[in-house]
Each structure stands twice: as C-alpha cells, then as structure tokens.
Amino acid sequence: MTSENQQKVKSRESTGKPSTKSTEKSFIKGIYDSLASVTLAIFLLIILAMTSIVGTVVLQNGRPEQYLKEYGPGAYRLFQSLALDDMYRSWWFLTLLTLLLVNITLCSIKRFPRTWRLMTQSPAVLDESLFRRMKFRGSVRRGVSPGEAEERIRDLLADRFGKFTENRNEEAVTFFVDRGWYGRMGAYVVHLSILLLAIGAIYGGAVGFKGFVSIVEGQTINRVPLRGRNAAVKLPFDIRCDDFQVIYYPGTRQPKDYYSDLVVIRDGKEVQRKRIEVNHPLIVDGIYFYQSSYGVDQSSTVTFDVLDPSGKVAAPSVTVSVGQPFNVIGDSSTYGIQQILPSYIGGRPAVQMSRITAGGRQDFFISMAAPDRDKLRGGQVYFRIRDANIREYTGLQVAWDPGVPLVWIASSVMIGGLFIAFFVPHRRVWLRVELDPENTAVLMAGSTNRNPASFEKEFDGALVALKQALKKDRGKDIGDKE
C-alpha cells in the first residue's frame, strides 16, 4: 500500500468519513465524467435537433409586421421572450453549442489514449494467450519444413493483405498484418469537424451581422440597420437600386417572381451590376444581399379627377399619398388612400381607398384601367386616376458571416471522417510458424473493430488458402479452424 493510500485509510479510520480532499476529488471527477459521457452527448444532440426544427418552422430574423401577420401578437411576444425569432444567435442556443463542444472535447481526451494504444501498440508476436483471446483463429499442421512454410506464407500474405512484418525468436516466427489502423481515427475526425462547425457558427454569430434595408428605385445607400438592435453597420461601398419589377401569375395578384437591378459603387465608380431575385443574391466582399420583399414607398402620390355622377368636374383635382386624408368641395366625407397597387389590371396602377362618414367607413377600389368604375359606388362624387407617381422599394436582407469558410472546411472534414469511420476498418492478422523441423504448426488469428461478418469471410478465405498453400507437396492436414 502506498503512503498516500495509507494516509487515506488513516483519515477514514480517525474520522469514520472520507477526507475533504478525497471528497473534492470525487466531486470533480464526477463532473468530469458527466461532461465526458456519451449520454450527455446524445442528450445534447437530441435537444439541438429538436430546437433546430423549431428554428426551421419559425421565421428567423423577420420584421415585426411579418410575425404579427403570420403568428399574431401573443405568439410574437412568446417568440421574443424565448428569442425564437433569432434562435441561432440566442444565448441558450449558443450555450447548448458550447456545452456540446466541451462534451466532445472531453470525450475525445478521455478515450483517445486507448485508441492510440490500439493503433500503435498492437502485439506483433502471436503467443498462446493472444491466440486464445482472438475471436477469429485457426491452425494448420503440415509435414513441410518451417523454412518452406515461411516462404509460402510470405507469398500468401503479399497476395492477400499486402504489407506485413516479421518477428522471429528461438521458438517461432510471427507474421503480422496491420491494415487500416487509421480507421480508428474516423470518430475523432468527425469530432474535430463538429468542433470546427460549432466554432464557425459561434464566430459567425458573434462577429458577423444580419440586417434589413429598403432601397427605393434610384436611391443609393451605404448603411444597413441591424436586426434586433438599435444600430446600423456602414458598408465599405454604396448600393444603388436602378429598377425593381414584379411579375404576377396571369389574372391574379400572386407574385410569380420579383427582382431588383442593383449597382455596386466604390470610390464613386460603378464596379459591379447584378439583377438579383429570390435565392440569387448579390455578393460583395463576402456580404450577401438577398431579395426579401418589396413595396410602395410612402412618397408615392396619386392624382385624382373629382367628377359628379354626370361625368362633369365637381371639384379641383387632388394629389395625395398613402395615409393622407383629404376632402372635396360639397362632400362632408373624408377620403384617403389605404394602398397603392403599382400593377393591377393590364399592368396599370390601382388604389384601395376609404371613405369615412358619420355613418361609418367604406372601402373601395379605383383602377386606372377602368376609369369610370368608381361611378358604380353611387356617391355624390366619384374619382378617376389622372396620374400616378409611384416609387417602389426593394427589401433586401443583408448578411455577413465570416464563419462560413470554416463551416465549409468543417463539412469537408466531416465527410472525410465519416468515410474513414464507416469504410476503413482496423483489421489485424497474425500467423505464427513454429520452428519445429519435424512437425511444422501454423497458428492464424485475426481481429477487426468493424463489420465482423465481412472480416470472417475474408479470414476464412485466407485460412483455406493457407491450407492449400502448405498442402502442395505432402503431409497430412491435422489442424482446422477453431
């Protein structure tokens, strides 16, 4: 018994309880074992998978009006309180990722020494004890000389397994095949890829940014408001929107496609042009500009002619913008534009109007393509669109994620690791030739860390070939597979 153990025994004997130092070590070891456990890894992976599903279902980094329209105010408040609207940058998701990193690191540290020994310290000599421990084993006894048996075994191993080593002593010579040793590293390569993946995600989330910007046709911007933060990032270049177009399915208001013509301006010079649409972003200095939404700018105006039911001018024309109330002479109602539709019937604009009276509110449409349609409403006056000065804006999601290259590297490393882990088994084969000139005995044993059924077939084939090789000249087959 060592002096340290003697002190522990004395401490227990004197107090009847483990020492404080021993208790602290047990506590720390318990935490270490918990953090390095496979159970914790499985639990974290399940939680991350479930939360990722939530992140896929719930809109991420949307605008408040999008959440209110799609989910309602109650759900939107819940999303904000749990950070589900920006889940992948939330503190709890990053904490789960960090915990997974710690778990994977400690798992690897705890198990790697044994794996390294299995890779680099395989017994090169097959003795009786090792032979009995092997699941795959067989023996052959022939009347050939040891030297002749060695020559035939060398040819057999070179033909079936490639490289091998020889270890000789006074009693026997052992031929050893060690193939696919690096296959045991597959799991660690996958662990490394997950670490790189998580580091890339955390780094991108911490250093990168996501924002949204609206650009009116003809407008140039170089600042992007950040999502969820009262701040903006200044771009190292300018972005101008030259044009924006929406294409609808025939006869509907359902958009078929929409795109923006963007121009990149650096130091006063145009350096890049691109028409972007959904899933086809503009990329400048690693910053992505995604086509996200569109709308009509508040500065847009519509000019109306005010006519009486007979079609004569009832009042001076008016020019108004969205949300701007107006009145006409001889009518106590208050009118206003609720929405401008830049392309309605025949590609011509229309407006959604409201009329507010003491009796309530009335909504109606006026289309430039049907100039007298509003007469059917039956009011004291009706409106006809004379002109429309419409300015559309394109809504762009802007994102810069410097962790993306690391994520791509991690993905490549993961593919390599998975290939090694699943398709490169570590297989070992030993052949021991007894150096007895009167009665040569050959022991054959093998092991594999993966796919034993396939290895058994290979091993049995090699054993049969060994018997055939040693049977060429003479002798009686005495041994067989055990």
CSV table of C-alpha atoms in Angstrom, one decimal:
chain,number,residue,atom,x,y,z
A,1,MET,CA,0.0,0.0,0.0
A,2,THR,CA,1.4,3.4,-0.9
A,3,SER,CA,1.9,6.2,1.6
A,4,GLU,CA,-1.0,8.1,0.1
A,5,ASN,CA,-3.4,5.3,0.4
A,6,GLN,CA,-2.2,4.7,3.9
A,7,GLN,CA,-3.0,8.3,4.8
A,8,LYS,CA,-6.5,7.9,3.3
A,9,VAL,CA,-7.1,4.8,5.4
A,10,LYS,CA,-5.8,6.6,8.5
A,11,SER,CA,-8.0,9.6,7.7
A,12,ARG,CA,-11.1,7.3,7.4
A,13,GLU,CA,-10.2,5.4,10.5
A,14,SER,CA,-9.7,8.5,12.5
A,15,THR,CA,-12.9,10.3,11.4
A,16,GLY,CA,-15.1,7.4,10.0
A,17,LYS,CA,-15.7,9.6,6.9
A,18,PRO,CA,-13.8,10.3,3.7
A,19,SER,CA,-11.4,13.2,3.9
A,20,THR,CA,-12.4,16.6,2.5
A,21,LYS,CA,-9.6,16.4,-0.1
A,22,SER,CA,-10.9,13.0,-1.2
A,23,THR,CA,-14.5,14.3,-1.4
A,24,GLU,CA,-13.4,17.2,-3.6
A,25,LYS,CA,-11.6,14.9,-5.9
A,26,SER,CA,-14.6,12.6,-6.2
A,27,PHE,CA,-16.8,15.6,-6.9
A,28,ILE,CA,-14.5,17.0,-9.6
A,29,LYS,CA,-14.2,13.5,-11.1
A,30,GLY,CA,-18.0,13.2,-11.1
A,31,ILE,CA,-18.4,16.4,-13.0
A,32,TYR,CA,-15.6,15.4,-15.4
A,33,ASP,CA,-17.2,12.0,-16.1
A,34,SER,CA,-20.6,13.6,-16.6
A,35,LEU,CA,-19.3,16.2,-19.1
A,36,ALA,CA,-17.4,13.4,-20.9
A,37,SER,CA,-20.2,11.0,-21.0
A,38,VAL,CA,-21.8,9.7,-24.3
A,39,THR,CA,-25.2,10.0,-22.6
A,40,LEU,CA,-24.7,13.8,-22.3
A,41,ALA,CA,-23.6,13.9,-26.0
A,42,ILE,CA,-26.7,12.1,-27.2
A,43,PHE,CA,-29.0,14.3,-25.0
A,44,LEU,CA,-27.4,17.5,-26.4
A,45,LEU,CA,-27.7,16.3,-30.0
A,46,ILE,CA,-31.4,15.4,-29.5
A,47,ILE,CA,-32.1,18.8,-27.9
A,48,LEU,CA,-30.2,20.7,-30.7
A,49,ALA,CA,-32.1,18.7,-33.3
A,50,MET,CA,-35.4,19.5,-31.8
A,51,THR,CA,-34.7,23.2,-31.4
A,52,SER,CA,-33.3,23.3,-34.9
A,53,ILE,CA,-36.7,22.0,-36.1
A,54,VAL,CA,-38.3,24.9,-34.2
A,55,GLY,CA,-35.9,27.3,-35.9
A,56,THR,CA,-36.9,25.9,-39.3
A,57,VAL,CA,-40.6,26.2,-38.6
A,58,VAL,CA,-40.5,29.7,-37.0
A,59,LEU,CA,-39.5,32.6,-39.3
A,60,GLN,CA,-36.0,33.8,-38.4
A,61,ASN,CA,-34.9,37.4,-38.4
A,62,GLY,CA,-38.2,38.6,-39.9
A,63,ARG,CA,-39.7,42.0,-39.4
A,64,PRO,CA,-42.2,42.6,-36.6
A,65,GLU,CA,-45.1,43.1,-39.0
A,66,GLN,CA,-44.3,39.7,-40.6
A,67,TYR,CA,-44.6,37.9,-37.2
A,68,LEU,CA,-47.7,39.9,-36.3
A,69,LYS,CA,-49.4,39.0,-39.6
A,70,GLU,CA,-48.4,35.3,-39.6
A,71,TYR,CA,-48.5,34.3,-35.9
A,72,GLY,CA,-50.4,37.0,-34.1
A,73,PRO,CA,-49.3,39.3,-31.2
A,74,GLY,CA,-49.4,36.6,-28.5
A,75,ALA,CA,-47.1,34.2,-30.3
A,76,TYR,CA,-44.8,37.1,-31.3
A,77,ARG,CA,-44.4,38.1,-27.6
A,78,LEU,CA,-43.6,34.4,-26.8
A,79,PHE,CA,-41.1,34.3,-29.7
A,80,GLN,CA,-39.4,37.4,-28.4
A,81,SER,CA,-39.2,36.3,-24.8
A,82,LEU,CA,-37.7,32.9,-25.8
A,83,ALA,CA,-35.6,34.5,-28.6
A,84,LEU,CA,-37.2,32.1,-31.1
A,85,ASP,CA,-37.2,34.8,-33.8
A,86,ASP,CA,-33.4,34.9,-33.8
A,87,MET,CA,-32.8,31.4,-32.3
A,88,TYR,CA,-29.4,30.6,-33.7
A,89,ARG,CA,-27.9,33.7,-32.1
A,90,SER,CA,-29.8,33.3,-28.8
A,91,TRP,CA,-27.8,32.8,-25.5
A,92,TRP,CA,-29.4,29.5,-24.8
A,93,PHE,CA,-28.7,28.0,-28.2
A,94,LEU,CA,-25.1,29.2,-28.1
A,95,THR,CA,-24.8,27.7,-24.6
A,96,LEU,CA,-26.0,24.3,-25.8
A,97,LEU,CA,-23.4,24.5,-28.6
A,98,THR,CA,-20.7,25.4,-26.2
A,99,LEU,CA,-21.7,22.6,-23.9
A,100,LEU,CA,-21.6,20.2,-26.8
A,101,LEU,CA,-18.1,21.4,-27.7
A,102,VAL,CA,-16.9,20.8,-24.1
A,103,ASN,CA,-18.5,17.3,-24.1
A,104,ILE,CA,-17.0,16.3,-27.5
A,105,THR,CA,-13.6,17.6,-26.4
A,106,LEU,CA,-13.6,15.8,-23.1
A,107,CYS,CA,-15.0,12.6,-24.7
A,108,SER,CA,-12.1,12.6,-27.1
A,109,ILE,CA,-9.5,13.4,-24.5
A,110,LYS,CA,-10.8,10.6,-22.2
A,111,ARG,CA,-10.9,7.9,-24.9
A,112,PHE,CA,-8.1,8.8,-27.2
A,113,PRO,CA,-5.2,7.3,-25.2
A,114,ARG,CA,-6.8,3.8,-25.5
A,115,THR,CA,-7.5,4.3,-29.2
A,116,TRP,CA,-3.9,5.4,-29.7
A,117,ARG,CA,-2.6,2.3,-28.0
A,118,LEU,CA,-4.8,0.1,-30.2
A,119,MET,CA,-3.4,1.9,-33.3
A,120,THR,CA,0.3,1.9,-32.4
A,121,GLN,CA,0.9,-0.8,-29.9
A,122,SER,CA,-0.6,-3.9,-31.4
A,123,PRO,CA,1.2,-7.1,-30.2
A,124,ALA,CA,3.5,-8.1,-33.0
A,125,VAL,CA,4.0,-11.6,-31.6
A,126,LEU,CA,1.3,-14.2,-31.5
A,127,ASP,CA,1.6,-16.3,-28.4
A,128,GLU,CA,-0.8,-18.9,-26.9
A,129,SER,CA,-2.6,-16.4,-24.7
A,130,LEU,CA,-3.2,-13.9,-27.5
A,131,PHE,CA,-4.3,-16.7,-29.8
A,132,ARG,CA,-6.9,-17.9,-27.3
A,133,ARG,CA,-8.3,-14.4,-26.9
A,134,MET,CA,-8.9,-13.9,-30.6
A,135,LYS,CA,-12.5,-14.4,-31.9
A,136,PHE,CA,-11.1,-15.4,-35.4
A,137,ARG,CA,-8.5,-18.1,-35.2
A,138,GLY,CA,-7.4,-21.4,-36.8
A,139,SER,CA,-4.4,-23.7,-37.1
A,140,VAL,CA,-2.7,-25.9,-39.6
A,141,ARG,CA,-0.2,-28.6,-39.1
A,142,ARG,CA,1.8,-29.9,-42.1
A,143,GLY,CA,4.8,-32.0,-42.8
A,144,VAL,CA,6.6,-29.2,-44.6
A,145,SER,CA,9.8,-27.6,-43.1
A,146,PRO,CA,9.5,-24.3,-41.3
A,147,GLY,CA,11.6,-22.5,-43.9
A,148,GLU,CA,9.4,-23.7,-46.7
A,149,ALA,CA,6.3,-22.8,-44.8
A,150,GLU,CA,7.6,-19.3,-44.2
A,151,GLU,CA,8.2,-18.8,-47.9
A,152,ARG,CA,4.7,-19.9,-48.9
A,153,ILE,CA,3.2,-17.8,-46.1
A,154,ARG,CA,5.1,-14.7,-47.4
A,155,ASP,CA,3.7,-15.2,-50.9
A,156,LEU,CA,0.2,-15.7,-49.4
A,157,LEU,CA,0.3,-12.6,-47.3
A,158,ALA,CA,1.7,-10.4,-50.0
A,159,ASP,CA,-1.1,-11.6,-52.3
A,160,ARG,CA,-4.0,-11.3,-49.9
A,161,PHE,CA,-3.0,-8.5,-47.5
A,162,GLY,CA,-0.1,-6.6,-49.0
A,163,LYS,CA,2.4,-5.3,-46.4
A,164,PHE,CA,3.3,-7.4,-43.3
A,165,THR,CA,6.1,-7.6,-40.7
A,166,GLU,CA,8.1,-10.5,-39.3
A,167,ASN,CA,9.1,-11.1,-35.7
A,168,ARG,CA,11.4,-14.0,-35.0
A,169,ASN,CA,12.6,-15.7,-31.8
A,170,GLU,CA,14.1,-19.1,-31.0
A,171,GLU,CA,10.7,-20.9,-31.0
A,172,ALA,CA,8.7,-19.3,-33.8
A,173,VAL,CA,8.3,-16.5,-36.3
A,174,THR,CA,5.2,-14.4,-36.4
A,175,PHE,CA,3.9,-12.6,-39.5
A,176,PHE,CA,1.8,-9.6,-38.6
A,177,VAL,CA,-0.6,-7.7,-40.9
A,178,ASP,CA,-1.8,-4.3,-39.5
A,179,ARG,CA,-4.3,-2.8,-42.1
A,180,GLY,CA,-6.5,0.3,-41.8
A,181,TRP,CA,-5.2,1.3,-38.4
A,182,TYR,CA,-6.1,4.9,-39.1
A,183,GLY,CA,-9.8,3.8,-39.4
A,184,ARG,CA,-9.9,4.2,-35.6
A,185,MET,CA,-9.3,7.9,-36.1
A,186,GLY,CA,-12.6,8.3,-38.0
A,187,ALA,CA,-14.7,9.2,-34.9
A,188,TYR,CA,-12.1,11.7,-33.8
A,189,VAL,CA,-12.0,13.4,-37.2
A,190,VAL,CA,-15.8,13.7,-37.1
A,191,HIS,CA,-15.5,15.2,-33.6
A,192,LEU,CA,-12.9,17.7,-34.9
A,193,SER,CA,-15.3,18.6,-37.8
A,194,ILE,CA,-18.2,19.2,-35.3
A,195,LEU,CA,-15.8,21.4,-33.2
A,196,LEU,CA,-14.9,23.4,-36.3
A,197,LEU,CA,-18.6,23.6,-37.3
A,198,ALA,CA,-19.6,24.9,-33.9
A,199,ILE,CA,-16.7,27.3,-33.8
A,200,GLY,CA,-17.6,28.6,-37.2
A,201,ALA,CA,-21.2,29.1,-36.2
A,202,ILE,CA,-20.3,30.9,-33.0
A,203,TYR,CA,-17.7,33.0,-34.6
A,204,GLY,CA,-20.0,34.0,-37.4
A,205,GLY,CA,-22.8,34.8,-34.9
A,206,ALA,CA,-20.5,36.9,-32.7
A,207,VAL,CA,-18.6,38.8,-35.4
A,208,GLY,CA,-21.0,38.8,-38.4
A,209,PHE,CA,-24.2,40.7,-38.8
A,210,LYS,CA,-27.7,40.4,-40.2
A,211,GLY,CA,-29.8,43.4,-41.3
A,212,PHE,CA,-32.6,44.6,-43.5
A,213,VAL,CA,-32.7,47.6,-45.7
A,214,SER,CA,-35.3,49.1,-48.1
A,215,ILE,CA,-34.0,50.9,-51.2
A,216,VAL,CA,-36.3,53.0,-53.3
A,217,GLU,CA,-35.7,52.9,-57.1
A,218,GLY,CA,-32.9,55.3,-57.9
A,219,GLN,CA,-31.8,55.6,-54.2
A,220,THR,CA,-28.3,54.8,-53.0
A,221,ILE,CA,-27.5,53.6,-49.5
A,222,ASN,CA,-24.3,52.6,-47.6
A,223,ARG,CA,-25.8,51.9,-44.1
A,224,VAL,CA,-27.8,48.8,-43.1
A,225,PRO,CA,-29.9,48.8,-39.9
A,226,LEU,CA,-29.2,45.6,-37.9
A,227,ARG,CA,-32.0,43.3,-36.9
A,228,GLY,CA,-33.0,43.4,-33.2
A,229,ARG,CA,-30.6,46.1,-32.4
A,230,ASN,CA,-30.9,49.9,-32.5
A,231,ALA,CA,-27.8,50.2,-34.6
A,232,ALA,CA,-26.6,50.2,-38.2
A,233,VAL,CA,-23.5,49.0,-40.0
A,234,LYS,CA,-21.7,51.1,-42.5
A,235,LEU,CA,-20.8,49.3,-45.7
A,236,PRO,CA,-17.4,49.9,-47.4
A,237,PHE,CA,-19.2,50.6,-50.7
A,238,ASP,CA,-22.5,52.0,-51.9
A,239,ILE,CA,-25.5,50.1,-53.3
A,240,ARG,CA,-28.0,51.7,-55.7
A,241,CYS,CA,-31.2,50.2,-56.9
A,242,ASP,CA,-31.8,51.1,-60.5
A,243,ASP,CA,-35.1,49.2,-61.0
A,244,PHE,CA,-37.5,46.8,-59.3
A,245,GLN,CA,-40.1,44.7,-61.1
A,246,VAL,CA,-42.8,42.2,-60.0
A,247,ILE,CA,-44.2,39.6,-62.3
A,248,TYR,CA,-47.6,38.2,-61.4
A,249,TYR,CA,-49.3,35.0,-62.4
A,250,PRO,CA,-51.8,35.8,-65.1
A,251,GLY,CA,-55.2,37.0,-63.8
A,252,THR,CA,-54.1,37.0,-60.1
A,253,ARG,CA,-52.3,39.2,-57.6
A,254,GLN,CA,-50.0,36.3,-56.7
A,255,PRO,CA,-46.4,37.3,-57.4
A,256,LYS,CA,-44.6,34.9,-59.7
A,257,ASP,CA,-41.2,36.5,-59.4
A,258,TYR,CA,-39.7,39.8,-58.4
A,259,TYR,CA,-36.2,41.1,-58.9
A,260,SER,CA,-34.0,44.2,-58.4
A,261,ASP,CA,-31.3,45.7,-60.6
A,262,LEU,CA,-28.5,46.6,-58.1
A,263,VAL,CA,-25.3,48.6,-58.7
A,264,VAL,CA,-22.2,48.5,-56.5
A,265,ILE,CA,-20.4,51.8,-56.3
A,266,ARG,CA,-16.9,52.0,-54.8
A,267,ASP,CA,-15.0,55.3,-54.6
A,268,GLY,CA,-17.6,56.9,-56.9
A,269,LYS,CA,-17.2,54.3,-59.7
A,270,GLU,CA,-19.6,51.5,-60.7
A,271,VAL,CA,-17.7,48.3,-60.1
A,272,GLN,CA,-20.5,45.7,-60.3
A,273,ARG,CA,-24.0,45.2,-61.6
A,274,LYS,CA,-26.4,42.4,-60.9
A,275,ARG,CA,-30.1,41.6,-61.2
A,276,ILE,CA,-31.0,39.7,-58.0
A,277,GLU,CA,-34.0,37.6,-57.3
A,278,VAL,CA,-35.1,35.1,-54.6
A,279,ASN,CA,-32.2,32.6,-54.0
A,280,HIS,CA,-29.9,34.5,-56.3
A,281,PRO,CA,-28.2,37.1,-54.1
A,282,LEU,CA,-25.6,39.8,-54.8
A,283,ILE,CA,-22.3,39.0,-53.1
A,284,VAL,CA,-19.8,41.8,-52.4
A,285,ASP,CA,-16.8,41.4,-50.1
A,286,GLY,CA,-18.5,38.3,-48.6
A,287,ILE,CA,-21.6,40.4,-47.8
A,288,TYR,CA,-24.8,38.8,-49.2
A,289,PHE,CA,-27.8,40.9,-50.4
A,290,TYR,CA,-30.9,38.6,-50.6
A,291,GLN,CA,-34.1,39.7,-52.4
A,292,SER,CA,-36.5,39.6,-49.5
A,293,SER,CA,-39.6,41.8,-50.0
A,294,TYR,CA,-40.9,44.8,-51.9
A,295,GLY,CA,-43.5,47.6,-51.5
A,296,VAL,CA,-44.5,51.1,-52.5
A,297,ASP,CA,-42.6,54.0,-50.9
A,298,GLN,CA,-44.6,56.4,-48.8
A,299,SER,CA,-43.5,59.3,-51.0
A,300,SER,CA,-45.6,57.9,-53.9
A,301,THR,CA,-48.6,60.1,-54.9
A,302,VAL,CA,-51.7,59.7,-57.0
A,303,THR,CA,-53.6,62.5,-58.7
A,304,PHE,CA,-57.4,62.1,-58.9
A,305,ASP,CA,-60.0,63.9,-61.0
A,306,VAL,CA,-63.1,64.6,-58.9
A,307,LEU,CA,-66.3,64.2,-61.0
A,308,ASP,CA,-70.0,64.3,-60.4
A,309,PRO,CA,-72.3,61.4,-61.5
A,310,SER,CA,-72.9,63.0,-64.9
A,311,GLY,CA,-69.1,62.9,-65.5
A,312,LYS,CA,-68.5,66.6,-65.1
A,313,VAL,CA,-65.8,68.1,-63.0
A,314,ALA,CA,-67.2,68.5,-59.5
A,315,ALA,CA,-64.1,69.8,-57.7
A,316,PRO,CA,-60.4,70.6,-58.4
A,317,SER,CA,-58.2,67.5,-58.7
A,318,VAL,CA,-56.3,66.3,-55.7
A,319,THR,CA,-52.8,64.8,-55.3
A,320,VAL,CA,-52.3,62.7,-52.2
A,321,SER,CA,-50.1,60.0,-50.8
A,322,VAL,CA,-50.9,56.9,-48.8
A,323,GLY,CA,-52.5,57.7,-45.4
A,324,GLN,CA,-53.0,61.3,-46.2
A,325,PRO,CA,-56.7,62.3,-45.6
A,326,PHE,CA,-58.5,64.7,-47.9
A,327,ASN,CA,-61.9,66.3,-48.6
A,328,VAL,CA,-63.6,67.5,-51.7
A,329,ILE,CA,-65.8,70.6,-52.0
A,330,GLY,CA,-69.5,69.8,-51.5
A,331,ASP,CA,-68.9,66.4,-49.7
A,332,SER,CA,-68.5,66.1,-46.0
A,333,SER,CA,-66.8,62.7,-46.2
A,334,THR,CA,-63.1,62.2,-45.5
A,335,TYR,CA,-61.2,60.2,-48.1
A,336,GLY,CA,-57.8,58.5,-48.0
A,337,ILE,CA,-55.6,56.1,-49.9
A,338,GLN,CA,-55.0,52.9,-48.0
A,339,GLN,CA,-52.8,51.1,-50.5
A,340,ILE,CA,-51.3,51.7,-53.9
A,341,LEU,CA,-51.1,48.8,-56.3
A,342,PRO,CA,-48.5,49.7,-58.9
A,343,SER,CA,-49.6,46.9,-61.4
A,344,TYR,CA,-53.2,45.8,-61.3
A,345,ILE,CA,-55.4,45.4,-64.3
A,346,GLY,CA,-53.4,45.4,-67.5
A,347,GLY,CA,-50.3,46.4,-65.7
A,348,ARG,CA,-51.8,49.7,-64.8
A,349,PRO,CA,-52.0,51.1,-61.2
A,350,ALA,CA,-54.9,51.0,-58.9
A,351,VAL,CA,-55.6,52.2,-55.3
A,352,GLN,CA,-57.5,51.0,-52.4
A,353,MET,CA,-59.5,53.9,-51.0
A,354,SER,CA,-61.5,54.6,-47.8
A,355,ARG,CA,-64.4,56.9,-47.3
A,356,ILE,CA,-65.2,57.9,-43.7
A,357,THR,CA,-68.6,59.4,-42.8
A,358,ALA,CA,-70.6,59.9,-39.7
A,359,GLY,CA,-72.2,56.6,-40.5
A,360,GLY,CA,-69.0,54.6,-40.8
A,361,ARG,CA,-66.3,53.6,-43.2
A,362,GLN,CA,-66.5,52.4,-46.7
A,363,ASP,CA,-63.6,50.8,-48.7
A,364,PHE,CA,-63.4,50.7,-52.5
A,365,PHE,CA,-61.0,50.3,-55.4
A,366,ILE,CA,-60.2,52.7,-58.2
A,367,SER,CA,-58.3,51.4,-61.2
A,368,MET,CA,-56.7,53.4,-63.9
A,369,ALA,CA,-57.6,50.7,-66.4
A,370,ALA,CA,-61.4,51.2,-65.6
A,371,PRO,CA,-61.6,55.0,-65.3
A,372,ASP,CA,-65.4,55.2,-64.6
A,373,ARG,CA,-65.7,52.1,-62.4
A,374,ASP,CA,-66.0,54.3,-59.2
A,375,LYS,CA,-69.2,55.7,-60.5
A,376,LEU,CA,-70.9,52.4,-59.7
A,377,ARG,CA,-70.3,53.2,-56.0
A,378,GLY,CA,-73.1,55.8,-56.2
A,379,GLY,CA,-71.6,58.6,-54.2
A,380,GLN,CA,-72.0,62.4,-54.5
A,381,VAL,CA,-68.7,62.4,-56.4
A,382,TYR,CA,-66.5,59.7,-57.9
A,383,PHE,CA,-62.8,59.6,-58.6
A,384,ARG,CA,-60.8,58.9,-61.7
A,385,ILE,CA,-57.0,58.4,-61.6
A,386,ARG,CA,-55.3,61.0,-63.8
A,387,ASP,CA,-51.7,60.3,-62.9
A,388,ALA,CA,-49.7,58.2,-60.5
A,389,ASN,CA,-46.2,58.9,-59.4
A,390,ILE,CA,-45.3,55.6,-57.9
A,391,ARG,CA,-41.9,54.7,-56.4
A,392,GLU,CA,-41.4,51.1,-55.4
A,393,TYR,CA,-38.7,49.9,-53.0
A,394,THR,CA,-36.9,46.6,-52.8
A,395,GLY,CA,-36.4,45.0,-49.5
A,396,LEU,CA,-33.0,43.3,-49.0
A,397,GLN,CA,-31.8,41.0,-46.3
A,398,VAL,CA,-28.1,41.8,-45.8
A,399,ALA,CA,-25.8,39.2,-44.1
A,400,TRP,CA,-22.1,38.9,-43.4
A,401,ASP,CA,-21.0,35.6,-41.8
A,402,PRO,CA,-17.2,35.3,-41.6
A,403,GLY,CA,-17.6,31.8,-40.1
A,404,VAL,CA,-18.9,30.4,-43.4
A,405,PRO,CA,-15.4,29.3,-44.7
A,406,LEU,CA,-14.8,27.5,-41.5
A,407,VAL,CA,-18.2,25.8,-41.8
A,408,TRP,CA,-17.3,24.6,-45.3
A,409,ILE,CA,-14.0,23.3,-44.1
A,410,ALA,CA,-15.7,21.5,-41.3
A,411,SER,CA,-18.2,20.0,-43.7
A,412,SER,CA,-15.4,18.6,-45.9
A,413,VAL,CA,-13.6,17.2,-42.8
A,414,MET,CA,-16.8,15.6,-41.6
A,415,ILE,CA,-17.3,13.8,-44.9
A,416,GLY,CA,-13.7,12.5,-44.8
A,417,GLY,CA,-14.2,11.5,-41.1
A,418,LEU,CA,-17.5,9.7,-41.8
A,419,PHE,CA,-15.9,7.8,-44.7
A,420,ILE,CA,-13.0,6.7,-42.6
A,421,ALA,CA,-15.2,5.8,-39.7
A,422,PHE,CA,-17.6,3.6,-41.7
A,423,PHE,CA,-15.5,2.3,-44.6
A,424,VAL,CA,-12.0,1.8,-43.1
A,425,PRO,CA,-11.9,-1.0,-40.5
A,426,HIS,CA,-8.8,-1.7,-38.5
A,427,ARG,CA,-8.0,-5.3,-39.3
A,428,ARG,CA,-5.1,-7.3,-37.8
A,429,VAL,CA,-3.9,-10.8,-38.8
A,430,TRP,CA,-1.2,-12.9,-37.1
A,431,LEU,CA,0.4,-16.1,-38.5
A,432,ARG,CA,2.8,-17.9,-36.2
A,433,VAL,CA,5.1,-20.6,-37.6
A,434,GLU,CA,6.5,-23.0,-35.1
A,435,LEU,CA,10.2,-23.6,-35.8
A,436,ASP,CA,10.0,-27.4,-35.4
A,437,PRO,CA,11.6,-29.2,-38.3
A,438,GLU,CA,9.8,-32.4,-37.5
A,439,ASN,CA,6.3,-31.1,-37.4
A,440,THR,CA,5.5,-27.5,-38.5
A,441,ALA,CA,2.4,-25.9,-36.9
A,442,VAL,CA,0.9,-22.6,-38.1
A,443,LEU,CA,-1.5,-20.6,-35.9
A,444,MET,CA,-3.6,-18.0,-37.6
A,445,ALA,CA,-5.6,-15.3,-35.7
A,446,GLY,CA,-7.3,-12.1,-36.6
A,447,SER,CA,-9.3,-9.2,-35.3
A,448,THR,CA,-11.4,-6.3,-36.6
A,449,ASN,CA,-13.1,-3.3,-35.0
A,450,ARG,CA,-15.9,-3.1,-37.5
A,451,ASN,CA,-18.0,-5.4,-39.8
A,452,PRO,CA,-17.0,-8.8,-38.3
A,453,ALA,CA,-19.2,-10.6,-40.8
A,454,SER,CA,-17.2,-9.3,-43.7
A,455,PHE,CA,-13.9,-10.0,-41.9
A,456,GLU,CA,-14.9,-13.5,-41.1
A,457,LYS,CA,-15.5,-14.2,-44.7
A,458,GLU,CA,-12.0,-12.8,-45.6
A,459,PHE,CA,-10.4,-14.6,-42.7
A,460,ASP,CA,-11.9,-18.0,-43.7
A,461,GLY,CA,-10.8,-17.5,-47.3
A,462,ALA,CA,-7.2,-16.8,-46.1
A,463,LEU,CA,-7.2,-19.8,-43.9
A,464,VAL,CA,-8.4,-22.1,-46.7
A,465,ALA,CA,-5.7,-20.6,-48.9
A,466,LEU,CA,-3.1,-21.2,-46.2
A,467,LYS,CA,-4.1,-24.9,-46.0
A,468,GLN,CA,-3.9,-25.2,-49.8
A,469,ALA,CA,-0.5,-23.4,-49.9
A,470,LEU,CA,1.0,-25.7,-47.3
A,471,LYS,CA,-0.5,-28.8,-48.9
A,472,LYS,CA,1.3,-28.5,-52.2
A,473,ASP,CA,3.9,-31.1,-51.5
A,474,ARG,CA,3.0,-33.6,-48.9
A,475,GLY,CA,1.8,-34.1,-45.4
A,476,LYS,CA,-1.5,-34.6,-43.7
A,477,ASP,CA,-3.8,-31.9,-42.6
A,478,ILE,CA,-4.1,-32.1,-38.8
A,479,GLY,CA,-5.5,-28.7,-37.7
A,480,ASP,CA,-8.6,-26.7,-38.6
A,481,LYS,CA,-10.4,-23.5,-37.7
A,482,GLU,CA,-11.3,-23.4,-34.0
